[in-house]
Amino acid sequence: MTVDFSKFPNEHGHFGPYGGIFAPETLMAALEQLNQEYQSLKNDSAFLSELSDDLRDYVGRPTPLYYAQRWSESLGGAKIYLKREDLNHTGAHKVNNTIGQALLAKRLGKTRIIAETGAGQHGVASATVAARLGLECVVYMGADDVVRQAPNVARMKMLGAKVVAVESGTRTLKDALNEAMRDWVTNVDDTFYIIGTVAGPHPYPAMVRDFQAVIGREARQQVLEKEGKLPDALIACVGGGSNAIGLFHEFLPDEGVAIYGVEAAGHGLETGQHAAPLCAGTPGVLHGNRTYLMQDKNGQIIGTHSISAGLDYPGVGPEHAWLKDIGRANYVAIDDEEALQGFRDLTKYEGIIPALETSHAIAYATKLAPTMDKDQVIIVNLSGRGDKDMNTIAQIEGFEF
Amino acid sequence: MSRIQKKFEALKAQGKTALIPYITAGDPNPNATVSLMHLLVSKGADMIELGVPFSDPMADGPVIQKAVERALKHNVSLDDVLEYVRVFREQDEHTPVILMGYLNPIEAEGYEAFSAAAQSVGVDAVLTVDMPPEESMGYLEALQGAGLDRVYLVSPTTPESRLAAVNEKGSGFVYYVSLKGVTGSSELNAGDVAEQVNRLRGRLSLPIGIGFGIRNGEAAFEMAQLGDAVIVGSALVSLIEANAHEDLYEVELALGKKMTEFRAAIDRADAQ
Ligand SMILES: Cc1ncc(COP(=O)(O)O)c(C=O)c1O
């Protein structure tokens, strides 16, 4: 396989048959303007140095690559390293992207920021950059997620954002995205829409990937320093797919590196109650791009289920759809119970409480590591910390919070 | 010549502006749609825009979102919508029918299969909100091959550079979205629309329909002076919501009254 991964997407935002710009007419000009601005800035040295200064001084990068020795030894296989995105300011990888998009918003002269959020991490990261730049911020969040991620709702409000609970549809992330799109169509003149994952119409999937790719660039250098070789496998959870593509992208040309994206199997793939479009869905068009979707035979999007709000989404970024089809990445699924066990394991062996989204990647590592040799190396993207999930965990484990 | 083209030419010869009402297929229930279509025609509709329900109507405001939810409670599918058109055509061969919706149900069916099926039941045109001309490869050819018109949207934000593609790839008419916003928004400014429509006239050879935000006779009167067609949606759909009971009688009464208001306003504008 000799694919030049740097050539994707093409100028129309296509990754093979996936991606593109399937947007309402009112947004086409704004998307074109954003694309032009982004294409000119992404190689602009002043922009890039402002971005990297912010990532160092405000976000706290580079994040460590930590060898989880006790956990690895308990599994009796490969050495597992954790890329510590949980140590970023605001507690997840999401801020890598909001810092970048906020710089763009500023350059485009926009005064108002909107965002959708599931777990609330992207909402918090958006509210944070808005506060820092003195911009108005409105965050759309499914009404069910407002309840299960209450600590993040409080953080957003404290940061001065308005949080709108979306009651339509399935009251989760996809409906928040619909509502944010409606806001953008209405307020396109003064508003910048910070999409939180590698989905949406072009240029978002490429742009968000580029902002998150710092994860993989750092990890590649760090693992070479620590191990003197490339890793044998990468693992990351996949909601829309931004933390996953962020880790994977730098390694795509390295054929010896196996890549695993972990979707949410919810109550189990066989029950239909899950959020695993790559493992169990079919291609279609939603939220501005063509990708794998959870849909019925009539092309209606079907309700998803996951214990983690950030993975509870019926679509996935188009680049993942393409990587699946060309066989460069493998996509697997972890159910709610397995994810909870991953959450407990990492907390117990390493003293690190992961987000429930991240716990899906942890759980897959507990399956993969024992099948590998002790001198082999896995990097797991520790996409976020679990503070936001204390309500959910308290309910399940039966303690007061 | 397509049924839509013929209709516009006939209206033009009489100096008239078309009235195009929108309803969501299957709202308030699947049995209602065909009779509501006939009612709209009897109250002065020149063409009908029939909404195809989709689970994620991201360009629609709350009124049409709820209409779609009512239809989807009955699992109304694209195939069902085509069946309503087939039954409608048994009694009405002349009124053009335009399907309006989102791409995914058409993707699921396949462009070719959908186009053939739509043509065979008597659909005249398709307007897909999230399918801009740039992505239309395959879609365009399939519709064209089946003799269906392709209606594209143009908005206040559409740059000059994109109008040529709309003019070249579109057919039937162009749907001018009269404001920045979702369906059912209310801030229509006749002065802005006039300026924009004048801009479009120089660039587009197709007839121009104006829609979004036309809620009453007064707005329809103003828009009829600018466009070749006036498209009304949320103002009618909200009446379906308010009057949906066991039988359709009250819905028909309310829709009929509102249609009469729109028709009279447009006729008044045409008579000037
Ligand atoms: C900690 C964390 N990990 C992962 C995700 C999933 O998003 P993505 O797949 O875009 O990384 C989220 C989303 O909210 C999150 O908060």
PDB file of N, CA and C in Angstrom, chain B residues 169-243:
ATOM      1  N   LYS B 169     -26.827  23.920 -13.714  1.00  0.00           N
ATOM      2  CA  LYS B 169     -27.232  22.592 -13.248  1.00  0.00           C
ATOM      3  C   LYS B 169     -28.691  22.528 -12.827  1.00  0.00           C
ATOM      4  N   GLY B 170     -29.248  23.658 -12.432  1.00  0.00           N
ATOM      5  CA  GLY B 170     -30.627  23.669 -11.989  1.00  0.00           C
ATOM      6  C   GLY B 170     -31.597  23.677 -13.154  1.00  0.00           C
ATOM      7  N   SER B 171     -32.847  23.357 -12.872  1.00  0.00           N
ATOM      8  CA  SER B 171     -33.888  23.475 -13.894  1.00  0.00           C
ATOM      9  C   SER B 171     -35.228  23.618 -13.191  1.00  0.00           C
ATOM     10  N   GLY B 172     -36.251  24.001 -13.952  1.00  0.00           N
ATOM     11  CA  GLY B 172     -37.569  24.219 -13.346  1.00  0.00           C
ATOM     12  C   GLY B 172     -37.659  25.630 -12.801  1.00  0.00           C
ATOM     13  N   PHE B 173     -37.056  25.845 -11.632  1.00  0.00           N
ATOM     14  CA  PHE B 173     -36.940  27.195 -11.092  1.00  0.00           C
ATOM     15  C   PHE B 173     -35.827  27.206 -10.057  1.00  0.00           C
ATOM     16  N   VAL B 174     -35.490  28.397  -9.592  1.00  0.00           N
ATOM     17  CA  VAL B 174     -34.525  28.542  -8.510  1.00  0.00           C
ATOM     18  C   VAL B 174     -35.287  28.967  -7.273  1.00  0.00           C
ATOM     19  N   TYR B 175     -34.948  28.360  -6.146  1.00  0.00           N
ATOM     20  CA  TYR B 175     -35.625  28.676  -4.894  1.00  0.00           C
ATOM     21  C   TYR B 175     -34.768  29.694  -4.165  1.00  0.00           C
ATOM     22  N   TYR B 176     -35.249  30.927  -4.094  1.00  0.00           N
ATOM     23  CA  TYR B 176     -34.497  31.951  -3.372  1.00  0.00           C
ATOM     24  C   TYR B 176     -34.901  31.963  -1.899  1.00  0.00           C
ATOM     25  N   VAL B 177     -33.961  31.634  -1.031  1.00  0.00           N
ATOM     26  CA  VAL B 177     -34.189  31.640   0.415  1.00  0.00           C
ATOM     27  C   VAL B 177     -34.113  33.085   0.878  1.00  0.00           C
ATOM     28  N   SER B 178     -35.252  33.635   1.299  1.00  0.00           N
ATOM     29  CA  SER B 178     -35.338  35.085   1.446  1.00  0.00           C
ATOM     30  C   SER B 178     -34.677  35.632   2.694  1.00  0.00           C
ATOM     31  N   LEU B 179     -34.138  34.792   3.552  1.00  0.00           N
ATOM     32  CA  LEU B 179     -33.459  35.310   4.735  1.00  0.00           C
ATOM     33  C   LEU B 179     -32.412  34.321   5.208  1.00  0.00           C
ATOM     34  N   LYS B 180     -31.499  34.820   6.055  1.00  0.00           N
ATOM     35  CA  LYS B 180     -30.527  33.934   6.683  1.00  0.00           C
ATOM     36  C   LYS B 180     -31.231  33.301   7.863  1.00  0.00           C
ATOM     37  N   GLY B 181     -31.444  32.022   7.793  1.00  0.00           N
ATOM     38  CA  GLY B 181     -32.129  31.394   8.904  1.00  0.00           C
ATOM     39  C   GLY B 181     -32.728  30.078   8.484  1.00  0.00           C
ATOM     40  N   VAL B 182     -33.418  29.444   9.408  1.00  0.00           N
ATOM     41  CA  VAL B 182     -34.081  28.183   9.135  1.00  0.00           C
ATOM     42  C   VAL B 182     -35.509  28.462   8.681  1.00  0.00           C
ATOM     43  N   THR B 183     -36.207  27.427   8.215  1.00  0.00           N
ATOM     44  CA  THR B 183     -37.591  27.626   7.813  1.00  0.00           C
ATOM     45  C   THR B 183     -38.393  28.127   9.009  1.00  0.00           C
ATOM     46  N   GLY B 184     -39.334  29.022   8.716  1.00  0.00           N
ATOM     47  CA  GLY B 184     -40.198  29.505   9.782  1.00  0.00           C
ATOM     48  C   GLY B 184     -39.665  30.727  10.507  1.00  0.00           C
ATOM     49  N   SER B 185     -38.468  31.183  10.152  1.00  0.00           N
ATOM     50  CA  SER B 185     -37.955  32.416  10.771  1.00  0.00           C
ATOM     51  C   SER B 185     -38.834  33.577  10.326  1.00  0.00           C
ATOM     52  N   SER B 186     -38.742  34.698  11.027  1.00  0.00           N
ATOM     53  CA  SER B 186     -39.771  35.712  10.769  1.00  0.00           C
ATOM     54  C   SER B 186     -39.262  37.066  10.304  1.00  0.00           C
ATOM     55  N   GLU B 187     -37.957  37.229  10.187  1.00  0.00           N
ATOM     56  CA  GLU B 187     -37.505  38.575   9.873  1.00  0.00           C
ATOM     57  C   GLU B 187     -37.302  38.820   8.380  1.00  0.00           C
ATOM     58  N   LEU B 188     -38.384  38.844   7.658  1.00  0.00           N
ATOM     59  CA  LEU B 188     -38.324  39.075   6.226  1.00  0.00           C
ATOM     60  C   LEU B 188     -38.288  40.573   5.959  1.00  0.00           C
ATOM     61  N   ASN B 189     -37.335  40.992   5.124  1.00  0.00           N
ATOM     62  CA  ASN B 189     -37.232  42.412   4.792  1.00  0.00           C
ATOM     63  C   ASN B 189     -37.393  42.577   3.286  1.00  0.00           C
ATOM     64  N   ALA B 190     -38.549  43.149   2.881  1.00  0.00           N
ATOM     65  CA  ALA B 190     -38.886  43.223   1.454  1.00  0.00           C
ATOM     66  C   ALA B 190     -37.843  44.003   0.662  1.00  0.00           C
ATOM     67  N   GLY B 191     -37.287  45.039   1.265  1.00  0.00           N
ATOM     68  CA  GLY B 191     -36.282  45.837   0.578  1.00  0.00           C
ATOM     69  C   GLY B 191     -35.049  45.014   0.236  1.00  0.00           C
ATOM     70  N   ASP B 192     -34.568  44.232   1.219  1.00  0.00           N
ATOM     71  CA  ASP B 192     -33.409  43.365   0.981  1.00  0.00           C
ATOM     72  C   ASP B 192     -33.704  42.351  -0.112  1.00  0.00           C
ATOM     73  N   VAL B 193     -34.889  41.750  -0.029  1.00  0.00           N
ATOM     74  CA  VAL B 193     -35.227  40.718  -1.005  1.00  0.00           C
ATOM     75  C   VAL B 193     -35.262  41.323  -2.408  1.00  0.00           C
ATOM     76  N   ALA B 194     -35.834  42.519  -2.526  1.00  0.00           N
ATOM     77  CA  ALA B 194     -35.923  43.174  -3.842  1.00  0.00           C
ATOM     78  C   ALA B 194     -34.528  43.356  -4.441  1.00  0.00           C
ATOM     79  N   GLU B 195     -33.620  43.827  -3.611  1.00  0.00           N
ATOM     80  CA  GLU B 195     -32.262  44.063  -4.080  1.00  0.00           C
ATOM     81  C   GLU B 195     -31.611  42.760  -4.557  1.00  0.00           C
ATOM     82  N   GLN B 196     -31.800  41.728  -3.746  1.00  0.00           N
ATOM     83  CA  GLN B 196     -31.201  40.431  -4.069  1.00  0.00           C
ATOM     84  C   GLN B 196     -31.807  39.827  -5.338  1.00  0.00           C
ATOM     85  N   VAL B 197     -33.129  39.901  -5.449  1.00  0.00           N
ATOM     86  CA  VAL B 197     -33.779  39.298  -6.614  1.00  0.00           C
ATOM     87  C   VAL B 197     -33.344  40.027  -7.889  1.00  0.00           C
ATOM     88  N   ASN B 198     -33.177  41.337  -7.788  1.00  0.00           N
ATOM     89  CA  ASN B 198     -32.662  42.074  -8.949  1.00  0.00           C
ATOM     90  C   ASN B 198     -31.270  41.598  -9.340  1.00  0.00           C
ATOM     91  N   ARG B 199     -30.441  41.342  -8.317  1.00  0.00           N
ATOM     92  CA  ARG B 199     -29.105  40.814  -8.577  1.00  0.00           C
ATOM     93  C   ARG B 199     -29.198  39.475  -9.321  1.00  0.00           C
ATOM     94  N   LEU B 200     -30.128  38.622  -8.863  1.00  0.00           N
ATOM     95  CA  LEU B 200     -30.254  37.291  -9.451  1.00  0.00           C
ATOM     96  C   LEU B 200     -30.784  37.348 -10.883  1.00  0.00           C
ATOM     97  N   ARG B 201     -31.696  38.286 -11.127  1.00  0.00           N
ATOM     98  CA  ARG B 201     -32.323  38.367 -12.456  1.00  0.00           C
ATOM     99  C   ARG B 201     -31.279  38.483 -13.556  1.00  0.00           C
ATOM    100  N   GLY B 202     -30.218  39.224 -13.281  1.00  0.00           N
ATOM    101  CA  GLY B 202     -29.191  39.389 -14.295  1.00  0.00           C
ATOM    102  C   GLY B 202     -28.364  38.130 -14.516  1.00  0.00           C
ATOM    103  N   ARG B 203     -28.406  37.209 -13.561  1.00  0.00           N
ATOM    104  CA  ARG B 203     -27.516  36.047 -13.598  1.00  0.00           C
ATOM    105  C   ARG B 203     -28.226  34.734 -13.932  1.00  0.00           C
ATOM    106  N   LEU B 204     -29.515  34.700 -13.636  1.00  0.00           N
ATOM    107  CA  LEU B 204     -30.242  33.437 -13.773  1.00  0.00           C
ATOM    108  C   LEU B 204     -31.302  33.564 -14.857  1.00  0.00           C
ATOM    109  N   SER B 205     -31.379  32.524 -15.678  1.00  0.00           N
ATOM    110  CA  SER B 205     -32.429  32.545 -16.689  1.00  0.00           C
ATOM    111  C   SER B 205     -33.689  31.832 -16.201  1.00  0.00           C
ATOM    112  N   LEU B 206     -33.564  31.074 -15.105  1.00  0.00           N
ATOM    113  CA  LEU B 206     -34.706  30.303 -14.598  1.00  0.00           C
ATOM    114  C   LEU B 206     -35.668  31.204 -13.824  1.00  0.00           C
ATOM    115  N   PRO B 207     -36.945  30.797 -13.736  1.00  0.00           N
ATOM    116  CA  PRO B 207     -37.873  31.519 -12.863  1.00  0.00           C
ATOM    117  C   PRO B 207     -37.374  31.478 -11.416  1.00  0.00           C
ATOM    118  N   ILE B 208     -37.762  32.483 -10.641  1.00  0.00           N
ATOM    119  CA  ILE B 208     -37.317  32.569  -9.251  1.00  0.00           C
ATOM    120  C   ILE B 208     -38.512  32.436  -8.318  1.00  0.00           C
ATOM    121  N   GLY B 209     -38.458  31.438  -7.450  1.00  0.00           N
ATOM    122  CA  GLY B 209     -39.456  31.309  -6.387  1.00  0.00           C
ATOM    123  C   GLY B 209     -38.861  31.867  -5.112  1.00  0.00           C
ATOM    124  N   ILE B 210     -39.695  32.541  -4.311  1.00  0.00           N
ATOM    125  CA  ILE B 210     -39.196  33.119  -3.061  1.00  0.00           C
ATOM    126  C   ILE B 210     -39.877  32.429  -1.881  1.00  0.00           C
ATOM    127  N   GLY B 211     -39.085  31.969  -0.951  1.00  0.00           N
ATOM    128  CA  GLY B 211     -39.659  31.298   0.215  1.00  0.00           C
ATOM    129  C   GLY B 211     -38.855  31.545   1.463  1.00  0.00           C
ATOM    130  N   PHE B 212     -39.322  31.087   2.597  1.00  0.00           N
ATOM    131  CA  PHE B 212     -38.783  31.239   3.963  1.00  0.00           C
ATOM    132  C   PHE B 212     -39.335  32.540   4.563  1.00  0.00           C
ATOM    133  N   GLY B 213     -40.109  32.400   5.598  1.00  0.00           N
ATOM    134  CA  GLY B 213     -40.529  33.587   6.351  1.00  0.00           C
ATOM    135  C   GLY B 213     -41.758  34.306   5.820  1.00  0.00           C
ATOM    136  N   ILE B 214     -42.466  33.713   4.854  1.00  0.00           N
ATOM    137  CA  ILE B 214     -43.677  34.372   4.344  1.00  0.00           C
ATOM    138  C   ILE B 214     -44.875  33.837   5.134  1.00  0.00           C
ATOM    139  N   ARG B 215     -45.375  34.653   6.049  1.00  0.00           N
ATOM    140  CA  ARG B 215     -46.353  34.141   7.012  1.00  0.00           C
ATOM    141  C   ARG B 215     -47.768  34.612   6.767  1.00  0.00           C
ATOM    142  N   ASN B 216     -47.928  35.689   6.013  1.00  0.00           N
ATOM    143  CA  ASN B 216     -49.285  36.233   5.867  1.00  0.00           C
ATOM    144  C   ASN B 216     -49.458  36.867   4.491  1.00  0.00           C
ATOM    145  N   GLY B 217     -50.693  37.297   4.229  1.00  0.00           N
ATOM    146  CA  GLY B 217     -51.022  37.882   2.942  1.00  0.00           C
ATOM    147  C   GLY B 217     -50.156  39.085   2.607  1.00  0.00           C
ATOM    148  N   GLU B 218     -49.882  39.866   3.617  1.00  0.00           N
ATOM    149  CA  GLU B 218     -49.095  41.074   3.397  1.00  0.00           C
ATOM    150  C   GLU B 218     -47.718  40.745   2.825  1.00  0.00           C
ATOM    151  N   ALA B 219     -47.049  39.770   3.450  1.00  0.00           N
ATOM    152  CA  ALA B 219     -45.716  39.371   2.973  1.00  0.00           C
ATOM    153  C   ALA B 219     -45.825  38.735   1.586  1.00  0.00           C
ATOM    154  N   ALA B 220     -46.867  37.936   1.371  1.00  0.00           N
ATOM    155  CA  ALA B 220     -47.046  37.288   0.063  1.00  0.00           C
ATOM    156  C   ALA B 220     -47.261  38.343  -1.024  1.00  0.00           C
ATOM    157  N   PHE B 221     -48.002  39.393  -0.663  1.00  0.00           N
ATOM    158  CA  PHE B 221     -48.264  40.491  -1.601  1.00  0.00           C
ATOM    159  C   PHE B 221     -46.940  41.141  -2.033  1.00  0.00           C
ATOM    160  N   GLU B 222     -46.088  41.408  -1.066  1.00  0.00           N
ATOM    161  CA  GLU B 222     -44.792  42.028  -1.374  1.00  0.00           C
ATOM    162  C   GLU B 222     -43.912  41.113  -2.215  1.00  0.00           C
ATOM    163  N   MET B 223     -43.880  39.831  -1.853  1.00  0.00           N
ATOM    164  CA  MET B 223     -42.998  38.895  -2.550  1.00  0.00           C
ATOM    165  C   MET B 223     -43.484  38.593  -3.970  1.00  0.00           C
ATOM    166  N   ALA B 224     -44.815  38.629  -4.155  1.00  0.00           N
ATOM    167  CA  ALA B 224     -45.367  38.353  -5.485  1.00  0.00           C
ATOM    168  C   ALA B 224     -44.943  39.424  -6.489  1.00  0.00           C
ATOM    169  N   GLN B 225     -44.628  40.604  -5.971  1.00  0.00           N
ATOM    170  CA  GLN B 225     -44.176  41.661  -6.878  1.00  0.00           C
ATOM    171  C   GLN B 225     -42.730  41.461  -7.309  1.00  0.00           C
ATOM    172  N   LEU B 226     -42.029  40.572  -6.607  1.00  0.00           N
ATOM    173  CA  LEU B 226     -40.607  40.374  -6.874  1.00  0.00           C
ATOM    174  C   LEU B 226     -40.300  39.064  -7.580  1.00  0.00           C
ATOM    175  N   GLY B 227     -41.001  38.000  -7.182  1.00  0.00           N
ATOM    176  CA  GLY B 227     -40.655  36.669  -7.677  1.00  0.00           C
ATOM    177  C   GLY B 227     -41.646  36.159  -8.699  1.00  0.00           C
ATOM    178  N   ASP B 228     -41.293  35.006  -9.300  1.00  0.00           N
ATOM    179  CA  ASP B 228     -42.219  34.321 -10.205  1.00  0.00           C
ATOM    180  C   ASP B 228     -43.098  33.346  -9.436  1.00  0.00           C
ATOM    181  N   ALA B 229     -42.656  33.014  -8.221  1.00  0.00           N
ATOM    182  CA  ALA B 229     -43.462  32.136  -7.379  1.00  0.00           C
ATOM    183  C   ALA B 229     -43.260  32.532  -5.927  1.00  0.00           C
ATOM    184  N   VAL B 230     -44.320  32.334  -5.123  1.00  0.00           N
ATOM    185  CA  VAL B 230     -44.259  32.575  -3.685  1.00  0.00           C
ATOM    186  C   VAL B 230     -44.451  31.219  -3.003  1.00  0.00           C
ATOM    187  N   ILE B 231     -43.492  30.877  -2.131  1.00  0.00           N
ATOM    188  CA  ILE B 231     -43.522  29.561  -1.486  1.00  0.00           C
ATOM    189  C   ILE B 231     -43.840  29.749  -0.008  1.00  0.00           C
ATOM    190  N   VAL B 232     -44.868  29.069   0.470  1.00  0.00           N
ATOM    191  CA  VAL B 232     -45.260  29.214   1.876  1.00  0.00           C
ATOM    192  C   VAL B 232     -45.250  27.845   2.556  1.00  0.00           C
ATOM    193  N   GLY B 233     -44.631  27.767   3.722  1.00  0.00           N
ATOM    194  CA  GLY B 233     -44.509  26.475   4.397  1.00  0.00           C
ATOM    195  C   GLY B 233     -44.942  26.514   5.847  1.00  0.00           C
ATOM    196  N   SER B 234     -44.069  27.064   6.705  1.00  0.00           N
ATOM    197  CA  SER B 234     -44.335  27.009   8.149  1.00  0.00           C
ATOM    198  C   SER B 234     -45.683  27.613   8.526  1.00  0.00           C
ATOM    199  N   ALA B 235     -46.113  28.657   7.811  1.00  0.00           N
ATOM    200  CA  ALA B 235     -47.397  29.294   8.131  1.00  0.00           C
ATOM    201  C   ALA B 235     -48.541  28.285   7.986  1.00  0.00           C
ATOM    202  N   LEU B 236     -48.425  27.362   7.017  1.00  0.00           N
ATOM    203  CA  LEU B 236     -49.459  26.333   6.835  1.00  0.00           C
ATOM    204  C   LEU B 236     -49.253  25.182   7.818  1.00  0.00           C
ATOM    205  N   VAL B 237     -47.996  24.770   7.954  1.00  0.00           N
ATOM    206  CA  VAL B 237     -47.710  23.602   8.797  1.00  0.00           C
ATOM    207  C   VAL B 237     -48.085  23.865  10.250  1.00  0.00           C
ATOM    208  N   SER B 238     -47.912  25.118  10.699  1.00  0.00           N
ATOM    209  CA  SER B 238     -48.281  25.416  12.088  1.00  0.00           C
ATOM    210  C   SER B 238     -49.790  25.269  12.286  1.00  0.00           C
ATOM    211  N   LEU B 239     -50.567  25.473  11.222  1.00  0.00           N
ATOM    212  CA  LEU B 239     -52.022  25.281  11.327  1.00  0.00           C
ATOM    213  C   LEU B 239     -52.368  23.793  11.413  1.00  0.00           C
ATOM    214  N   ILE B 240     -51.572  22.975  10.752  1.00  0.00           N
ATOM    215  CA  ILE B 240     -51.802  21.525  10.867  1.00  0.00           C
ATOM    216  C   ILE B 240     -51.579  21.107  12.312  1.00  0.00           C
ATOM    217  N   GLU B 241     -50.484  21.613  12.906  1.00  0.00           N
ATOM    218  CA  GLU B 241     -50.190  21.273  14.296  1.00  0.00           C
ATOM    219  C   GLU B 241     -51.311  21.731  15.226  1.00  0.00           C
ATOM    220  N   ALA B 242     -51.789  22.947  15.015  1.00  0.00           N
ATOM    221  CA  ALA B 242     -52.775  23.516  15.938  1.00  0.00           C
ATOM    222  C   ALA B 242     -54.145  22.840  15.824  1.00  0.00           C
ATOM    223  N   ASN B 243     -54.423  22.244  14.656  1.00  0.00           N
ATOM    224  CA  ASN B 243     -55.778  21.734  14.414  1.00  0.00           C
ATOM    225  C   ASN B 243     -55.879  20.227  14.215  1.00  0.00           C
TER     226      ASN B 243
END
